[in-house]
Amino acid sequence: MSAPKSPLPDLVKAFSDIDTSGKVSTQQFVDAIAKTFPFFDHLGTVFHFAKNEMEQKRETLVSAISTCPTLDDVVAKDKKDKTTTVKNSCTRNLHRLLYAVSFISELLSQLTKSANANMQTAAFEAYGQTLSNIHPFLVRMGVKASIYMLPTRETFMKSIGETEESTKKQAAELAPVAKKLVVKVESLFTGISMPKAEGSNWGGTSSPPESSKSSASGPVAPLAKTSADKEKPMPA
């Protein structure tokens, strides 16, 4: 049986191809976001809901491409309509999709920090720094309780058709371009108090599941801080 086709090369290329020197193309952005979805399929049922949610949010941006060819246009239109923070608006969904980008990038970075890295701990760290900030309490607790059901690190890499070395190489290529994109797009939210999850008491790096603590550790690169982070948390 032939090895499965890895989604990593296409993912790295899609984000590397996005030109962040000027206004970011809405088409390029949604194309790159689509490349993140296959990874959720390899993380078990615990993250299926996240994939479905992000697919729906992506579709709102796809439908806006004809009138908003750049992400600047997307945010400008919603500002004009006073809908930037309205649930399911293009701007709010754009903000949420950035967390999916950061989650995948951070998960791969955590997994490749060390040969002793643990899948459960890596996912706990990555989720806590990214998606947990926009998920309601019950969803966060559901993820926290189900993380131990994730496949092992070796099983995950094998399922995406990658080896230890190839995963590490491509994770290193993805991290800087993903971060550059996130910082660029987040600059569009300046002055917008974007709603976040209420009481995001995830636990961060201090409390991974007891059964999955490992030597994997190190700095995490969450979404770039904006003025929105200083606002009182609101329901996502």
Short mmCIF file of C-alpha atoms in Angstrom, two decimals:
data_model
loop_
_atom_site.label_atom_id
_atom_site.label_comp_id
_atom_site.label_asym_id
_atom_site.label_seq_id
_atom_site.Cartn_x
_atom_site.Cartn_y
_atom_site.Cartn_z
CA MET A 1 0.00 0.00 0.00
CA SER A 2 1.41 3.37 -0.99
CA ALA A 3 1.98 6.06 1.62
CA PRO A 4 -0.76 8.70 1.93
CA LYS A 5 -0.18 12.01 0.16
CA SER A 6 1.02 14.54 2.69
CA PRO A 7 -0.94 17.79 3.01
CA LEU A 8 2.14 19.57 4.38
CA PRO A 9 3.87 20.60 1.13
CA ASP A 10 0.69 22.16 -0.26
CA LEU A 11 0.07 23.93 3.05
CA VAL A 12 3.56 25.40 3.22
CA LYS A 13 3.42 26.48 -0.44
CA ALA A 14 -0.02 28.09 -0.07
CA PHE A 15 1.07 30.27 2.83
CA SER A 16 4.47 31.00 1.33
CA ASP A 17 2.79 32.20 -1.88
CA ILE A 18 0.69 34.82 -0.10
CA ASP A 19 2.13 38.26 -0.77
CA THR A 20 2.09 40.20 2.50
CA SER A 21 4.08 43.16 1.19
CA GLY A 22 0.84 44.92 0.25
CA LYS A 23 -2.86 44.20 0.56
CA VAL A 24 -3.50 40.50 1.08
CA SER A 25 -5.55 38.76 -1.61
CA THR A 26 -8.82 37.33 -0.29
CA GLN A 27 -8.58 34.51 -2.84
CA GLN A 28 -5.08 33.55 -1.77
CA PHE A 29 -6.10 33.67 1.88
CA VAL A 30 -9.12 31.38 1.51
CA ASP A 31 -7.10 29.01 -0.68
CA ALA A 32 -4.45 28.76 2.03
CA ILE A 33 -7.03 28.28 4.77
CA ALA A 34 -8.48 25.33 2.85
CA LYS A 35 -5.07 23.66 3.05
CA THR A 36 -5.28 23.57 6.86
CA PHE A 37 -8.46 21.48 6.93
CA PRO A 38 -6.90 18.08 6.10
CA PHE A 39 -4.87 18.25 9.32
CA PHE A 40 -7.99 18.30 11.45
CA ASP A 41 -9.03 14.99 9.86
CA HIS A 42 -5.89 13.40 11.32
CA LEU A 43 -6.50 14.65 14.84
CA GLY A 44 -9.47 12.45 15.60
CA THR A 45 -13.05 13.41 16.41
CA VAL A 46 -12.01 15.88 19.11
CA PHE A 47 -11.19 18.51 16.46
CA HIS A 48 -13.86 17.68 13.86
CA PHE A 49 -16.06 20.45 15.22
CA ALA A 50 -13.24 22.95 14.76
CA LYS A 51 -12.82 21.97 11.13
CA ASN A 52 -16.56 22.27 10.43
CA GLU A 53 -16.69 25.65 12.13
CA MET A 54 -13.71 26.99 10.18
CA GLU A 55 -15.09 25.68 6.88
CA GLN A 56 -18.28 27.64 7.46
CA LYS A 57 -16.36 30.79 8.33
CA ARG A 58 -14.18 30.40 5.26
CA GLU A 59 -17.27 30.22 3.03
CA THR A 60 -18.37 33.70 4.08
CA LEU A 61 -15.06 35.05 2.77
CA VAL A 62 -15.32 33.00 -0.41
CA SER A 63 -18.70 34.58 -1.10
CA ALA A 64 -17.19 38.05 -0.63
CA ILE A 65 -14.32 37.67 -3.11
CA SER A 66 -16.13 39.30 -6.03
CA THR A 67 -16.80 42.51 -4.09
CA CYS A 68 -13.84 42.39 -1.70
CA PRO A 69 -10.75 41.16 -3.60
CA THR A 70 -8.43 42.01 -0.71
CA LEU A 71 -8.76 41.48 3.04
CA ASP A 72 -8.46 45.26 3.46
CA ASP A 73 -11.65 45.52 1.40
CA VAL A 74 -13.35 42.91 3.60
CA VAL A 75 -12.67 44.84 6.79
CA ALA A 76 -13.39 48.23 5.20
CA LYS A 77 -16.82 47.07 4.02
CA ASP A 78 -17.77 45.72 7.43
CA LYS A 79 -16.55 48.91 9.08
CA LYS A 80 -18.78 50.88 6.75
CA ASP A 81 -21.71 48.58 7.53
CA LYS A 82 -20.84 48.61 11.25
CA THR A 83 -20.73 44.81 11.32
CA THR A 84 -17.07 44.08 12.11
CA THR A 85 -17.88 42.35 15.40
CA VAL A 86 -21.28 40.93 14.44
CA LYS A 87 -21.40 37.15 14.64
CA ASN A 88 -20.67 35.52 11.26
CA SER A 89 -19.61 38.78 9.63
CA CYS A 90 -16.68 38.43 7.24
CA THR A 91 -14.35 40.46 9.45
CA ARG A 92 -15.17 38.50 12.59
CA ASN A 93 -14.80 35.22 10.70
CA LEU A 94 -11.48 36.41 9.29
CA HIS A 95 -10.30 37.07 12.83
CA ARG A 96 -11.36 33.56 13.88
CA LEU A 97 -9.67 31.90 10.90
CA LEU A 98 -6.35 33.40 11.94
CA TYR A 99 -6.54 31.27 15.07
CA ALA A 100 -6.81 28.14 12.93
CA VAL A 101 -3.66 29.19 11.07
CA SER A 102 -1.83 29.73 14.35
CA PHE A 103 -3.11 26.45 15.79
CA ILE A 104 -1.78 24.30 12.94
CA SER A 105 1.54 26.15 12.84
CA GLU A 106 1.97 25.95 16.60
CA LEU A 107 0.97 22.28 16.77
CA LEU A 108 3.60 21.34 14.19
CA SER A 109 6.20 23.47 15.95
CA GLN A 110 5.44 21.84 19.30
CA LEU A 111 5.57 18.36 17.77
CA THR A 112 8.98 18.92 16.23
CA LYS A 113 10.73 20.65 19.13
CA SER A 114 12.05 17.32 20.34
CA ALA A 115 12.01 13.65 19.37
CA ASN A 116 10.43 13.11 22.79
CA ALA A 117 7.56 15.52 22.10
CA ASN A 118 4.15 14.20 23.07
CA MET A 119 1.08 14.61 20.85
CA GLN A 120 -1.30 15.28 23.70
CA THR A 121 0.94 17.90 25.30
CA ALA A 122 1.66 19.54 21.94
CA ALA A 123 -2.05 19.79 21.15
CA PHE A 124 -2.80 21.07 24.65
CA GLU A 125 -0.20 23.82 24.28
CA ALA A 126 -1.22 24.76 20.74
CA TYR A 127 -4.95 24.82 21.48
CA GLY A 128 -4.47 26.74 24.71
CA GLN A 129 -2.54 29.47 22.93
CA THR A 130 -4.86 29.76 19.94
CA LEU A 131 -8.34 28.30 19.42
CA SER A 132 -9.24 28.26 23.12
CA ASN A 133 -9.37 32.06 22.96
CA ILE A 134 -12.44 31.97 20.72
CA HIS A 135 -14.24 28.82 21.88
CA PRO A 136 -16.93 28.96 24.57
CA PHE A 137 -16.36 27.33 27.95
CA LEU A 138 -18.17 24.06 27.23
CA VAL A 139 -16.21 23.52 24.02
CA ARG A 140 -12.92 24.23 25.76
CA MET A 141 -13.72 21.78 28.53
CA GLY A 142 -14.76 19.17 25.95
CA VAL A 143 -11.43 19.52 24.18
CA LYS A 144 -9.55 19.40 27.47
CA ALA A 145 -11.30 16.17 28.44
CA SER A 146 -10.79 14.54 25.03
CA ILE A 147 -7.19 15.44 24.23
CA TYR A 148 -5.97 12.12 25.64
CA MET A 149 -7.82 10.42 22.76
CA LEU A 150 -5.56 11.99 20.14
CA PRO A 151 -3.34 9.66 18.11
CA THR A 152 0.28 9.29 19.12
CA ARG A 153 2.89 11.55 17.58
CA GLU A 154 4.21 8.68 15.46
CA THR A 155 0.73 7.68 14.29
CA PHE A 156 -0.09 11.27 13.37
CA MET A 157 3.07 11.77 11.31
CA LYS A 158 2.55 8.46 9.55
CA SER A 159 -1.08 9.28 8.81
CA ILE A 160 -0.10 12.50 7.03
CA GLY A 161 2.61 10.73 5.07
CA GLU A 162 5.55 12.42 6.76
CA THR A 163 8.68 11.37 8.61
CA GLU A 164 10.32 12.95 11.64
CA GLU A 165 12.78 14.89 9.48
CA SER A 166 10.34 15.97 6.78
CA THR A 167 7.82 17.19 9.35
CA LYS A 168 10.48 19.16 11.20
CA LYS A 169 11.75 20.77 7.98
CA GLN A 170 8.33 21.85 6.79
CA ALA A 171 7.17 23.00 10.22
CA ALA A 172 10.21 25.29 10.29
CA GLU A 173 9.24 26.66 6.87
CA LEU A 174 5.60 27.19 7.82
CA ALA A 175 6.11 28.98 11.14
CA PRO A 176 7.63 32.25 9.85
CA VAL A 177 5.27 32.69 6.88
CA ALA A 178 2.22 31.89 9.01
CA LYS A 179 3.30 34.35 11.68
CA LYS A 180 4.02 37.03 9.07
CA LEU A 181 0.53 36.60 7.63
CA VAL A 182 -1.14 36.68 11.03
CA VAL A 183 0.67 39.86 12.05
CA LYS A 184 -0.19 41.49 8.71
CA VAL A 185 -3.90 40.64 8.85
CA GLU A 186 -4.26 41.46 12.54
CA SER A 187 -3.11 44.99 11.77
CA LEU A 188 -6.44 45.41 9.99
CA PHE A 189 -8.25 44.98 13.32
CA THR A 190 -6.62 48.00 14.96
CA GLY A 191 -9.26 49.88 16.92
CA ILE A 192 -11.74 47.00 16.76
CA SER A 193 -12.70 45.37 20.07
CA MET A 194 -13.13 41.87 18.68
CA PRO A 195 -15.20 39.56 20.93
CA LYS A 196 -13.28 36.73 22.57
CA ALA A 197 -14.32 33.73 24.62
CA GLU A 198 -15.60 34.50 28.08
CA GLY A 199 -13.31 33.47 30.92
CA SER A 200 -10.66 31.71 28.83
CA ASN A 201 -9.31 29.71 31.78
CA TRP A 202 -7.50 27.07 29.78
CA GLY A 203 -4.44 26.55 31.92
CA GLY A 204 -1.73 27.29 29.35
CA THR A 205 1.56 25.47 29.67
CA SER A 206 1.13 24.72 33.35
CA SER A 207 -1.48 21.99 33.27
CA PRO A 208 -1.43 19.47 30.43
CA PRO A 209 -3.28 16.21 31.05
CA GLU A 210 -1.41 14.24 33.72
CA SER A 211 -1.14 11.19 31.48
CA SER A 212 0.51 13.16 28.69
CA LYS A 213 3.14 15.37 30.32
CA SER A 214 6.44 15.20 28.50
CA SER A 215 9.68 17.07 28.02
CA ALA A 216 8.22 19.08 25.14
CA SER A 217 8.36 22.71 26.15
CA GLY A 218 9.41 26.10 24.96
CA PRO A 219 8.05 29.46 23.93
CA VAL A 220 4.75 29.60 22.13
CA ALA A 221 3.97 32.09 19.37
CA PRO A 222 0.29 33.00 19.74
CA LEU A 223 -1.51 35.55 17.61
CA ALA A 224 0.08 38.97 17.70
CA LYS A 225 -1.39 41.15 20.44
CA THR A 226 -3.80 43.85 19.37
CA SER A 227 -5.87 46.44 21.17
CA ALA A 228 -8.67 43.88 21.21
CA ASP A 229 -6.73 41.80 23.71
CA LYS A 230 -7.05 44.59 26.24
CA GLU A 231 -10.83 44.61 26.11
CA LYS A 232 -13.08 42.77 28.55
CA PRO A 233 -13.66 39.24 27.20
CA MET A 234 -17.00 38.75 25.47
CA PRO A 235 -18.82 35.63 24.27
CA ALA A 236 -17.35 34.44 20.97
#
